[in-house]
Structures are given as structure tokens and as C-alpha cells.
Amino acid sequence: MTLPIPIQVLYAGLVGVLIALIVATAQQNWKPKVFFLLALRLAIGWQFLFEGLHKIQSHYIGATETNRPFSSEPYFKEAPGPLAPMMRAMNGDASKIIPAKLTPKKEISAADFAKLTTEEQAALCPDDVAKELDGLLGTAEKTIHDNAEKALADLPKLQEAKLKKIAETEKKETEAAKDAAAKENAKKKADGDRKIAENDAAETKAEEEKRLSSGKEIASQSILAAKAAFARWTYGEDRREVKMARISGDPVLMTGPQRLHYLGLLKHEKQEAEARQSEGLGGGYGLDIKKAQTSRADYWNEEAALVKDIDSFVTELKTKINDGKAPEASTEKTPLQRNDWLTRWFLAAVGAFILFGFLTRISCVAAAGFLLLTYLTHPPFPWFTLPPGTEGNPLFINKNAVEFFALLALACMPTGRWLGLDALIGYIFCGKSKAVVVKREVVPVKA
């Protein structure tokens, strides 16, 4: 699904806006300040509206080779402003997730860790991961119980199918036999296969009945083994495959501590590049800007990859605990998804209100508040890095700050009464006496 807006409609809308601007200015005695204030309001409303519609459309189209749905994650990921910690926490701060799930509970070498029992290894599993795995006990017990019941219910049918196949094979071999000895061999072979099938069925029944009665104990042992497996990776005993961005070829095997060490090297490299960029009022010199951008991208990508690999490993362990059934993905929107939904619809709504002059003053203040939050999240201070996609080299004042003050200036003027739905609403409910007209100022001259 898309939001198609024919280009003809856009042109017609733009022409209509220009005509309305001219008519409104004429009604206000051709005052230049009326023209430019209205032009400023219409321009800001138009920009907000179509920025919001573009973000909405990107989500309706979905992820394709030529489209990437809007996400605020890159903007907030390394934001240095005073509101940044709150936004990162809301959107899932990787810098907090990684230490919480991959930091050893105590200093111990991989060799000494390998000597511990499974119970001792499981006890050293990071608390956040252990809590996730422990929370699966009830679900895993039910899954084991349901699977055992299903296996027992299906066992007679499976046994019948096996015996039928054995009988068919026996019949074919008997018909193909050329003498009595061959027929006897076919019968003996079929009888042996039947006995094996009966023994297998009995073993399967006993095993499933045991699983049916001991589901909780089996689930507990699976959780213990899963926590020990994650701990072995955390403490450097086991390795897992990982595809490194800077290493071509096949995936390499790395332990948890090695992944943390590599991430630390990228962070140090990023900090050095940003320190060089901060010289010269944040612009850097020569290739410093490019180097800082590349270093930030490498660090962010590795950080995101590590979080993804941790979650993937935990999901594998949960699947084993849950008797081979993958845990159901949560249908609840994440804080990041809720924030992105609110952002794109807010931009479209407030842009439409400002453009069409509905609740104009309130809409201008709301839009200014949004820009203030954006500014405080990623302020253009010379000692901070520039956000992704920044044009030029803003110093303290960027486009968000300029538009912020412009919106507050518009909120102080009755532009909605000059042109917009506010004028229509005022005329209907207040009459002509409330119409706003900019009067010519007459300055008395003393004799």
C-alpha cells in the first residue's frame, strides 16, 4: 500500500497556496509584513506536512531495494545532547544492553571456567540473560507436556503405518521368491522388522510418558544447560561464528570477550576521529570529517551486530529449552516503533494544521516544541559530533533552531485569522466584528 499523490495535485495545491497568499495579502491592505509572515507560515506548514507524509509512505511501502522505512534510531544512537540518554533508553540503548548481557559476573580465565561443573557455569550466566531463560520455565513445561501428549496420540498411527509397510515389503519379496527357502527368509526378515518396530514403539511410549510426567524437571535441566552454554561464550570458553565488516571471506569464530575487545577498539578509534574533527569548530580538517563518519558507522554497525548476535544466541537457547519450538515473537510495538509512529503522524498533522491555518498558534507552539526536543537531543555544539545527514557546519544555531524561533514568532501573530480555517471559524462564531485586519498606522504630526 502506498500514498500516491499525483504530481498534478501537488502543482494545483502549490498554485492554490500562492493564490490564497496573494488574496489574503490584498485583504490586509497589501502589507509586506502580512505577505512575508503568511509566506513563512505556509512554507513551514508545507515542509512539515510533506516530511511527515514521506515518512508515512516509507512505512506503507516497506523495506525494498530502493526504500528504507523511516527510523529515528540512527539519529538517537550517538546523540550527545542533554535529552539523548532518555531517548536512547526509550529506544533500547545498545551501550547498556551489551554490558548487561555480556559482562562476566567475576574475573575467571577460560581455562578455569572450563573446569567448573554445569551448575557452577550456569550460576555465572549474566543476570539479564539468566532471567530471560528462567522466565521460559512455565512455557517450556507446557510445550514438553503438549508434545508428549501429541506423540503418544500419534504413536498408534505411526506404528500401524510401519507395520503396513513391512507387510507390503514382505508380500513383494514373497511373490518374488523362487523357492520355499527364499519365502521363509522373507517371512523371517519381516518378523524381525516387526519386532524392532514393536520395541521402538515401546521405547518411544516409555520415553514420552516419562516426558509427560517430568516436564518441569526436563525444562529446568534444559534451562540449566542453556545458561551454562551462554556463560561458556561469555567467559571465552566457546566461540561463535561472526561476519566481520572489515574481514572479507568466511565468518570467523570469536568468543564473547573477543567481541567486546573488538568493539572497544572501534570505540577508541571513533573517539580519536571525533577529537580530530572537533578541532576547527567541529569541521575538522581535510579528511577528518570523512574519517569520523566512517569510524562512527563502523562502531554503530558492530554495536548493533553484537546486540543482534546476543539476541540470536538467546533465541537459539530458548528454542532448545522450549522443546524445539521457537518462542513466539512479541506483537507489541517497541518504544522505538511507537516513537517513530508518533513522529511521522505528528509531523503530518501539525504541518497540515499550520498550512491550512487551523488552531494556528497552538500548532506553531507544538511544532516549535518538537524542534526544541530535536535540538536538545543533538545540539550543534562544536565539541559534539554532527548528526547524520547534516548539511554544512552549523555552529550553535542550525536549521532547527532557526525554524524554532520562526514558529514562535508566528505564534505571536494572528496569521490564522488572516488566512486559514481560523478566520472561517472566527467569522462563523464571532461575526465580522472579530475579523482581523492590519490597519495602516497614522503618526500624528505636531504643528
CSV table of C-alpha atoms in Angstrom, one decimal:
chain,number,residue,atom,x,y,z
A,1,MET,CA,0.0,0.0,0.0
A,2,THR,CA,1.3,3.5,-0.9
A,3,LEU,CA,0.1,7.0,-0.5
A,4,PRO,CA,0.1,8.1,-4.2
A,5,ILE,CA,-0.2,11.9,-4.6
A,6,PRO,CA,-0.3,12.7,-8.4
A,7,ILE,CA,2.2,15.5,-9.4
A,8,GLN,CA,-0.7,17.4,-10.9
A,9,VAL,CA,-2.4,17.6,-7.4
A,10,LEU,CA,0.8,18.9,-5.9
A,11,TYR,CA,1.1,21.6,-8.6
A,12,ALA,CA,-2.5,22.5,-8.1
A,13,GLY,CA,-2.0,22.7,-4.4
A,14,LEU,CA,1.0,24.9,-4.7
A,15,VAL,CA,-0.8,27.2,-7.1
A,16,GLY,CA,-3.7,27.4,-4.8
A,17,VAL,CA,-1.5,28.3,-1.8
A,18,LEU,CA,0.1,31.1,-3.8
A,19,ILE,CA,-3.2,32.5,-4.9
A,20,ALA,CA,-4.6,32.3,-1.3
A,21,LEU,CA,-1.4,34.1,-0.2
A,22,ILE,CA,-2.0,36.9,-2.7
A,23,VAL,CA,-5.7,37.2,-1.9
A,24,ALA,CA,-5.1,37.3,1.9
A,25,THR,CA,-2.4,40.0,1.5
A,26,ALA,CA,-4.7,42.1,-0.6
A,27,GLN,CA,-7.4,41.8,2.0
A,28,GLN,CA,-4.9,43.1,4.6
A,29,ASN,CA,-4.1,46.2,2.6
A,30,TRP,CA,-1.1,44.8,0.8
A,31,LYS,CA,1.0,45.0,4.0
A,32,PRO,CA,4.5,43.5,3.3
A,33,LYS,CA,4.7,42.0,6.8
A,34,VAL,CA,1.4,40.2,6.2
A,35,PHE,CA,2.7,38.7,3.0
A,36,PHE,CA,6.0,37.5,4.4
A,37,LEU,CA,4.6,36.2,7.7
A,38,LEU,CA,1.9,34.2,5.8
A,39,ALA,CA,4.5,33.0,3.3
A,40,LEU,CA,6.7,31.9,6.2
A,41,ARG,CA,3.8,30.0,7.8
A,42,LEU,CA,2.7,28.3,4.6
A,43,ALA,CA,6.3,27.3,3.8
A,44,ILE,CA,6.8,25.8,7.3
A,45,GLY,CA,3.5,24.0,7.2
A,46,TRP,CA,4.2,22.6,3.7
A,47,GLN,CA,7.6,21.4,4.8
A,48,PHE,CA,6.3,19.7,8.0
A,49,LEU,CA,3.3,18.1,6.1
A,50,PHE,CA,5.3,16.5,3.3
A,51,GLU,CA,8.1,15.4,5.6
A,52,GLY,CA,5.5,13.6,7.7
A,53,LEU,CA,3.8,12.1,4.6
A,54,HIS,CA,7.2,10.9,3.2
A,55,LYS,CA,7.9,9.1,6.5
A,56,ILE,CA,4.4,7.6,6.5
A,57,GLN,CA,4.7,6.4,2.9
A,58,SER,CA,8.1,4.8,3.6
A,59,HIS,CA,6.4,2.5,6.1
A,60,TYR,CA,3.5,1.7,3.8
A,61,ILE,CA,5.9,0.7,1.1
A,62,GLY,CA,8.1,-1.3,3.5
A,63,ALA,CA,11.7,-2.4,3.1
A,64,THR,CA,12.7,-2.8,-0.5
A,65,GLU,CA,15.9,-2.4,-2.5
A,66,THR,CA,15.0,1.3,-3.1
A,67,ASN,CA,13.1,2.1,0.1
A,68,ARG,CA,14.1,2.1,3.7
A,69,PRO,CA,11.3,2.7,6.3
A,70,PHE,CA,11.8,5.8,8.4
A,71,SER,CA,13.6,5.1,11.7
A,72,SER,CA,14.8,7.6,14.3
A,73,GLU,CA,17.4,5.1,15.6
A,74,PRO,CA,20.4,6.5,13.6
A,75,TYR,CA,19.7,10.0,14.9
A,76,PHE,CA,19.4,8.9,18.6
A,77,LYS,CA,22.1,6.3,18.6
A,78,GLU,CA,25.0,8.6,19.2
A,79,ALA,CA,23.2,11.8,20.2
A,80,PRO,CA,25.2,13.7,22.8
A,81,GLY,CA,22.7,16.3,24.0
A,82,PRO,CA,21.0,16.5,27.4
A,83,LEU,CA,17.9,14.6,26.2
A,84,ALA,CA,19.9,11.9,24.5
A,85,PRO,CA,20.2,9.5,27.4
A,86,MET,CA,16.4,9.5,27.8
A,87,MET,CA,15.8,8.9,24.1
A,88,ARG,CA,18.4,6.1,23.9
A,89,ALA,CA,16.9,4.4,26.9
A,90,MET,CA,13.5,4.6,25.3
A,91,ASN,CA,14.8,3.2,22.0
A,92,GLY,CA,16.9,0.4,23.5
A,93,ASP,CA,20.4,1.7,24.4
A,94,ALA,CA,22.9,-0.8,23.0
A,95,SER,CA,25.6,0.7,25.3
A,96,LYS,CA,23.6,-0.6,28.2
A,97,ILE,CA,22.2,-3.8,26.7
A,98,ILE,CA,25.7,-5.2,25.8
A,99,PRO,CA,27.3,-4.8,29.3
A,100,ALA,CA,24.1,-6.1,31.0
A,101,LYS,CA,24.1,-9.3,28.8
A,102,LEU,CA,27.8,-9.9,28.2
A,103,THR,CA,29.7,-8.7,31.2
A,104,PRO,CA,31.2,-11.6,33.3
A,105,LYS,CA,30.0,-11.8,36.9
A,106,LYS,CA,33.5,-12.4,38.1
A,107,GLU,CA,37.1,-12.5,36.9
A,108,ILE,CA,38.0,-16.0,35.8
A,109,SER,CA,40.1,-17.4,32.9
A,110,ALA,CA,38.5,-19.5,30.2
A,111,ALA,CA,40.7,-22.5,31.3
A,112,ASP,CA,39.5,-22.3,34.9
A,113,PHE,CA,35.9,-21.7,33.8
A,114,ALA,CA,36.1,-25.0,31.8
A,115,LYS,CA,36.9,-26.9,34.9
A,116,LEU,CA,33.6,-25.9,36.6
A,117,THR,CA,30.5,-28.1,36.7
A,118,THR,CA,27.5,-27.3,34.6
A,119,GLU,CA,25.7,-26.0,37.6
A,120,GLU,CA,28.6,-23.7,38.5
A,121,GLN,CA,28.9,-22.4,34.9
A,122,ALA,CA,25.1,-21.7,34.8
A,123,ALA,CA,25.4,-19.7,38.0
A,124,LEU,CA,27.9,-17.4,36.3
A,125,CYS,CA,25.5,-16.6,33.4
A,126,PRO,CA,24.8,-12.8,33.2
A,127,ASP,CA,21.7,-12.0,35.3
A,128,ASP,CA,19.8,-10.4,32.4
A,129,VAL,CA,20.1,-13.5,30.2
A,130,ALA,CA,19.5,-15.9,33.1
A,131,LYS,CA,16.3,-14.0,33.9
A,132,GLU,CA,15.1,-14.3,30.3
A,133,LEU,CA,15.8,-18.1,30.3
A,134,ASP,CA,14.3,-18.7,33.7
A,135,GLY,CA,11.2,-16.9,32.6
A,136,LEU,CA,10.6,-19.7,30.0
A,137,LEU,CA,10.1,-22.5,32.6
A,138,GLY,CA,6.3,-22.5,32.5
A,139,THR,CA,6.1,-22.2,28.7
A,140,ALA,CA,8.7,-24.9,28.2
A,141,GLU,CA,7.0,-27.3,30.7
A,142,LYS,CA,3.7,-26.8,28.8
A,143,THR,CA,5.3,-27.3,25.4
A,144,ILE,CA,7.0,-30.5,26.6
A,145,HIS,CA,3.7,-31.8,28.0
A,146,ASP,CA,1.8,-30.9,24.8
A,147,ASN,CA,4.4,-32.5,22.6
A,148,ALA,CA,4.5,-35.7,24.7
A,149,GLU,CA,0.7,-36.0,24.6
A,150,LYS,CA,0.7,-35.5,20.8
A,151,ALA,CA,3.5,-38.1,20.3
A,152,LEU,CA,1.6,-40.6,22.4
A,153,ALA,CA,-1.6,-39.9,20.5
A,154,ASP,CA,0.2,-40.3,17.1
A,155,LEU,CA,2.1,-43.4,18.1
A,156,PRO,CA,-0.6,-46.0,17.2
A,157,LYS,CA,-1.0,-44.4,13.7
A,158,LEU,CA,2.8,-44.4,13.1
A,159,GLN,CA,3.1,-48.0,14.4
A,160,GLU,CA,0.2,-49.0,12.1
A,161,ALA,CA,1.9,-47.3,9.1
A,162,LYS,CA,5.2,-49.1,9.8
A,163,LEU,CA,3.6,-52.5,10.2
A,164,LYS,CA,1.7,-51.9,6.9
A,165,LYS,CA,4.9,-51.0,5.1
A,166,ILE,CA,6.6,-54.1,6.5
A,167,ALA,CA,3.7,-56.3,5.3
A,168,GLU,CA,3.8,-54.8,1.8
A,169,THR,CA,7.5,-55.4,1.6
A,170,GLU,CA,7.1,-59.0,2.8
A,171,LYS,CA,4.4,-59.6,0.2
A,172,LYS,CA,6.6,-58.3,-2.6
A,173,GLU,CA,9.6,-60.3,-1.5
A,174,THR,CA,7.4,-63.5,-1.1
A,175,GLU,CA,5.9,-63.1,-4.5
A,176,ALA,CA,9.4,-62.6,-6.0
A,177,ALA,CA,10.8,-65.6,-4.1
A,178,LYS,CA,11.7,-68.6,-6.4
A,179,ASP,CA,11.7,-71.3,-3.8
A,180,ALA,CA,10.4,-72.1,-0.2
A,181,ALA,CA,13.7,-71.0,1.4
A,182,ALA,CA,13.5,-67.5,-0.1
A,183,LYS,CA,9.9,-67.2,1.1
A,184,GLU,CA,11.0,-68.3,4.6
A,185,ASN,CA,13.8,-65.7,4.6
A,186,ALA,CA,11.3,-63.0,3.6
A,187,LYS,CA,9.0,-64.1,6.4
A,188,LYS,CA,11.8,-64.1,9.0
A,189,LYS,CA,13.0,-60.7,7.9
A,190,ALA,CA,9.5,-59.3,8.2
A,191,ASP,CA,9.0,-60.8,11.6
A,192,GLY,CA,12.4,-59.3,12.7
A,193,ASP,CA,11.3,-55.9,11.4
A,194,ARG,CA,8.0,-56.1,13.2
A,195,LYS,CA,9.8,-56.9,16.5
A,196,ILE,CA,12.1,-54.0,16.0
A,197,ALA,CA,9.2,-51.7,15.3
A,198,GLU,CA,7.4,-53.0,18.4
A,199,ASN,CA,10.4,-52.4,20.6
A,200,ASP,CA,10.9,-48.9,19.1
A,201,ALA,CA,7.2,-48.1,19.8
A,202,ALA,CA,7.6,-49.4,23.4
A,203,GLU,CA,10.7,-47.3,24.0
A,204,THR,CA,9.1,-44.3,22.4
A,205,LYS,CA,6.0,-44.7,24.6
A,206,ALA,CA,8.0,-45.1,27.7
A,207,GLU,CA,10.1,-42.0,26.9
A,208,GLU,CA,7.1,-39.9,26.1
A,209,GLU,CA,5.3,-41.0,29.2
A,210,LYS,CA,8.4,-40.0,31.2
A,211,ARG,CA,8.4,-36.6,29.5
A,212,LEU,CA,4.7,-36.3,30.2
A,213,SER,CA,5.2,-36.8,33.9
A,214,SER,CA,8.6,-35.0,34.3
A,215,GLY,CA,8.0,-31.9,32.1
A,216,LYS,CA,9.1,-29.4,34.7
A,217,GLU,CA,12.3,-31.3,35.6
A,218,ILE,CA,13.2,-31.6,32.0
A,219,ALA,CA,12.6,-27.9,31.4
A,220,SER,CA,14.7,-27.0,34.4
A,221,GLN,CA,17.6,-29.1,33.2
A,222,SER,CA,17.3,-27.5,29.7
A,223,ILE,CA,17.4,-24.1,31.2
A,224,LEU,CA,20.4,-25.0,33.3
A,225,ALA,CA,22.2,-26.3,30.2
A,226,ALA,CA,21.3,-23.2,28.3
A,227,LYS,CA,22.6,-20.8,30.9
A,228,ALA,CA,25.8,-22.8,31.1
A,229,ALA,CA,26.1,-22.6,27.2
A,230,PHE,CA,25.7,-18.8,27.2
A,231,ALA,CA,28.2,-18.5,30.1
A,232,ARG,CA,30.8,-20.5,28.2
A,233,TRP,CA,30.6,-17.9,25.4
A,234,THR,CA,30.6,-15.0,27.8
A,235,TYR,CA,33.8,-16.3,29.6
A,236,GLY,CA,35.7,-17.2,26.5
A,237,GLU,CA,35.5,-21.0,26.5
A,238,ASP,CA,33.2,-21.3,23.4
A,239,ARG,CA,33.3,-19.4,20.1
A,240,ARG,CA,30.5,-18.5,17.8
A,241,GLU,CA,30.6,-17.5,14.1
A,242,VAL,CA,30.5,-13.8,13.2
A,243,LYS,CA,30.8,-12.0,10.0
A,244,MET,CA,33.2,-9.1,10.5
A,245,ALA,CA,32.7,-5.9,8.4
A,246,ARG,CA,36.5,-5.4,7.9
A,247,ILE,CA,37.3,-9.0,7.3
A,248,SER,CA,36.4,-10.5,4.0
A,249,GLY,CA,35.7,-14.1,3.3
A,250,ASP,CA,34.1,-16.7,5.6
A,251,PRO,CA,32.8,-15.9,9.1
A,252,VAL,CA,35.3,-16.1,11.9
A,253,LEU,CA,34.9,-17.7,15.3
A,254,MET,CA,35.1,-15.4,18.2
A,255,THR,CA,34.3,-15.5,22.0
A,256,GLY,CA,32.3,-13.0,23.9
A,257,PRO,CA,35.4,-11.3,25.4
A,258,GLN,CA,36.9,-11.0,21.9
A,259,ARG,CA,33.7,-9.3,20.6
A,260,LEU,CA,33.8,-6.8,23.5
A,261,HIS,CA,37.5,-6.2,22.9
A,262,TYR,CA,36.9,-5.5,19.1
A,263,LEU,CA,34.0,-3.2,20.0
A,264,GLY,CA,36.3,-1.3,22.4
A,265,LEU,CA,38.9,-0.8,19.7
A,266,LEU,CA,36.3,0.6,17.3
A,267,LYS,CA,35.0,2.9,20.1
A,268,HIS,CA,38.6,4.2,20.7
A,269,GLU,CA,39.1,4.7,17.0
A,270,LYS,CA,35.8,6.6,16.8
A,271,GLN,CA,36.7,8.9,19.8
A,272,GLU,CA,40.1,9.7,18.3
A,273,ALA,CA,38.5,10.6,14.9
A,274,GLU,CA,35.8,12.8,16.6
A,275,ALA,CA,38.5,14.5,18.7
A,276,ARG,CA,40.3,15.5,15.5
A,277,GLN,CA,37.0,16.6,13.9
A,278,SER,CA,36.2,18.8,16.9
A,279,GLU,CA,39.2,21.0,16.0
A,280,GLY,CA,38.3,23.9,13.8
A,281,LEU,CA,34.8,24.5,15.4
A,282,GLY,CA,33.6,20.9,14.6
A,283,GLY,CA,34.5,21.0,10.9
A,284,GLY,CA,37.8,19.2,11.2
A,285,TYR,CA,40.5,19.5,8.6
A,286,GLY,CA,40.8,17.6,5.3
A,287,LEU,CA,39.8,14.0,5.7
A,288,ASP,CA,38.9,14.3,9.4
A,289,ILE,CA,35.2,14.6,8.7
A,290,LYS,CA,35.2,11.5,6.4
A,291,LYS,CA,37.3,9.6,8.9
A,292,ALA,CA,34.9,10.4,11.8
A,293,GLN,CA,31.9,9.4,9.8
A,294,THR,CA,33.5,6.1,8.8
A,295,SER,CA,34.6,5.4,12.3
A,296,ARG,CA,31.2,6.2,13.8
A,297,ALA,CA,29.5,4.0,11.2
A,298,ASP,CA,31.8,1.0,11.9
A,299,TYR,CA,31.3,1.4,15.6
A,300,TRP,CA,27.5,1.7,15.4
A,301,ASN,CA,27.3,-1.3,13.0
A,302,GLU,CA,29.4,-3.5,15.2
A,303,GLU,CA,27.4,-2.4,18.3
A,304,ALA,CA,24.1,-3.2,16.5
A,305,ALA,CA,25.6,-6.5,15.2
A,306,LEU,CA,26.7,-7.6,18.7
A,307,VAL,CA,23.2,-6.9,20.2
A,308,LYS,CA,21.7,-8.8,17.3
A,309,ASP,CA,24.1,-11.8,17.8
A,310,ILE,CA,23.3,-11.8,21.6
A,311,ASP,CA,19.6,-11.9,20.9
A,312,SER,CA,20.1,-14.6,18.3
A,313,PHE,CA,22.0,-16.8,20.7
A,314,VAL,CA,19.4,-16.3,23.4
A,315,THR,CA,16.7,-17.2,20.9
A,316,GLU,CA,18.5,-20.4,19.9
A,317,LEU,CA,18.8,-21.4,23.6
A,318,LYS,CA,15.1,-20.6,24.2
A,319,THR,CA,14.2,-22.8,21.2
A,320,LYS,CA,16.1,-25.7,22.7
A,321,ILE,CA,14.5,-25.1,26.1
A,322,ASN,CA,11.1,-24.9,24.5
A,323,ASP,CA,11.4,-28.5,23.1
A,324,GLY,CA,12.5,-27.3,19.6
A,325,LYS,CA,9.7,-24.7,19.3
A,326,ALA,CA,10.8,-21.2,18.6
A,327,PRO,CA,9.4,-18.6,21.1
A,328,GLU,CA,6.6,-16.5,19.7
A,329,ALA,CA,7.7,-13.1,18.6
A,330,SER,CA,6.1,-10.3,20.6
A,331,THR,CA,3.5,-8.4,18.6
A,332,GLU,CA,3.7,-5.4,20.9
A,333,LYS,CA,5.4,-2.4,19.4
A,334,THR,CA,8.8,-1.4,20.8
A,335,PRO,CA,9.3,2.1,22.3
A,336,LEU,CA,11.3,3.0,19.1
A,337,GLN,CA,8.4,1.9,16.8
A,338,ARG,CA,5.9,3.8,18.9
A,339,ASN,CA,8.1,6.9,18.9
A,340,ASP,CA,8.6,6.7,15.1
A,341,TRP,CA,4.8,6.3,14.6
A,342,LEU,CA,4.1,9.3,16.7
A,343,THR,CA,6.8,11.3,15.0
A,344,ARG,CA,5.6,10.8,11.4
A,345,TRP,CA,1.9,11.3,12.2
A,346,PHE,CA,2.7,14.4,14.3
A,347,LEU,CA,4.7,16.0,11.5
A,348,ALA,CA,1.9,15.4,9.0
A,349,ALA,CA,-0.8,16.6,11.3
A,350,VAL,CA,0.9,19.7,12.7
A,351,GLY,CA,2.1,20.5,9.2
A,352,ALA,CA,-1.5,20.4,7.8
A,353,PHE,CA,-2.8,22.5,10.7
A,354,ILE,CA,-0.2,25.2,10.1
A,355,LEU,CA,-0.6,25.1,6.3
A,356,PHE,CA,-4.4,25.4,6.5
A,357,GLY,CA,-4.5,27.8,9.4
A,358,PHE,CA,-6.3,25.6,12.0
A,359,LEU,CA,-5.5,26.2,15.6
A,360,THR,CA,-2.6,28.1,14.2
A,361,ARG,CA,-1.0,29.5,17.3
A,362,ILE,CA,-1.2,26.2,19.2
A,363,SER,CA,0.1,24.3,16.2
A,364,CYS,CA,3.1,26.6,15.9
A,365,VAL,CA,3.9,26.2,19.5
A,366,ALA,CA,3.6,22.4,19.2
A,367,ALA,CA,5.9,22.3,16.2
A,368,ALA,CA,8.4,24.6,18.0
A,369,GLY,CA,8.3,22.2,21.0
A,370,PHE,CA,9.1,19.3,18.7
A,371,LEU,CA,12.1,21.2,17.2
A,372,LEU,CA,13.3,22.1,20.7
A,373,LEU,CA,13.3,18.4,21.7
A,374,THR,CA,15.2,17.6,18.5
A,375,TYR,CA,17.7,20.4,19.2
A,376,LEU,CA,18.3,19.3,22.8
A,377,THR,CA,18.9,15.7,21.7
A,378,HIS,CA,21.6,16.6,19.1
A,379,PRO,CA,22.7,20.2,19.6
A,380,PRO,CA,25.2,21.6,17.1
A,381,PHE,CA,27.9,22.5,19.7
A,382,PRO,CA,31.5,22.5,18.4
A,383,TRP,CA,32.5,19.9,20.9
A,384,PHE,CA,29.8,17.5,19.8
A,385,THR,CA,29.7,15.4,16.6
A,386,LEU,CA,27.3,16.4,13.9
A,387,PRO,CA,24.2,14.2,13.4
A,388,PRO,CA,23.8,12.0,10.3
A,389,GLY,CA,22.9,13.9,7.1
A,390,THR,CA,23.9,17.4,8.4
A,391,GLU,CA,24.5,19.9,5.7
A,392,GLY,CA,27.3,22.4,6.2
A,393,ASN,CA,28.9,23.1,9.5
A,394,PRO,CA,26.3,24.7,11.9
A,395,LEU,CA,27.8,26.3,15.0
A,396,PHE,CA,25.3,26.5,17.9
A,397,ILE,CA,22.5,27.6,15.5
A,398,ASN,CA,21.2,25.1,13.0
A,399,LYS,CA,18.1,24.9,10.8
A,400,ASN,CA,16.0,23.5,13.7
A,401,ALA,CA,16.9,26.5,15.9
A,402,VAL,CA,16.0,29.0,13.1
A,403,GLU,CA,12.7,27.3,12.4
A,404,PHE,CA,12.0,27.1,16.1
A,405,PHE,CA,12.3,30.9,16.5
A,406,ALA,CA,10.3,31.4,13.3
A,407,LEU,CA,7.4,29.3,14.6
A,408,LEU,CA,7.4,31.2,17.9
A,409,ALA,CA,7.3,34.5,16.0
A,410,LEU,CA,4.3,33.2,14.0
A,411,ALA,CA,2.6,32.1,17.2
A,412,CYS,CA,2.6,35.7,18.3
A,413,MET,CA,0.8,36.9,15.2
A,414,PRO,CA,-2.9,36.2,14.2
A,415,THR,CA,-1.9,34.7,10.8
A,416,GLY,CA,-4.7,32.1,11.1
A,417,ARG,CA,-7.2,35.0,11.1
A,418,TRP,CA,-5.5,36.5,8.0
A,419,LEU,CA,-5.6,33.2,6.0
A,420,GLY,CA,-6.9,29.9,7.2
A,421,LEU,CA,-9.7,27.9,8.9
A,422,ASP,CA,-9.3,30.0,12.0
A,423,ALA,CA,-10.7,33.0,10.0
A,424,LEU,CA,-13.7,31.0,8.9
A,425,ILE,CA,-14.3,29.7,12.4
A,426,GLY,CA,-14.0,33.2,13.8
A,427,TYR,CA,-16.4,34.6,11.2
A,428,ILE,CA,-19.0,31.8,12.0
A,429,PHE,CA,-18.8,32.1,15.8
A,430,CYS,CA,-17.8,35.6,16.4
A,431,GLY,CA,-19.1,37.6,13.4
A,432,LYS,CA,-17.5,40.3,11.3
A,433,SER,CA,-16.6,42.3,14.4
A,434,LYS,CA,-13.8,39.8,15.2
A,435,ALA,CA,-12.2,39.9,11.7
A,436,VAL,CA,-8.5,40.8,11.9
A,437,VAL,CA,-7.3,43.5,9.6
A,438,VAL,CA,-3.9,45.1,9.7
A,439,LYS,CA,-4.6,48.8,9.9
A,440,ARG,CA,-2.4,51.4,8.5
A,441,GLU,CA,-0.6,53.2,11.2
A,442,VAL,CA,-1.1,57.0,11.2
A,443,VAL,CA,1.5,59.1,13.0
A,444,PRO,CA,0.2,62.5,14.1
A,445,VAL,CA,2.4,65.4,13.1
A,446,LYS,CA,2.6,68.3,15.5
A,447,ALA,CA,2.1,71.7,14.2
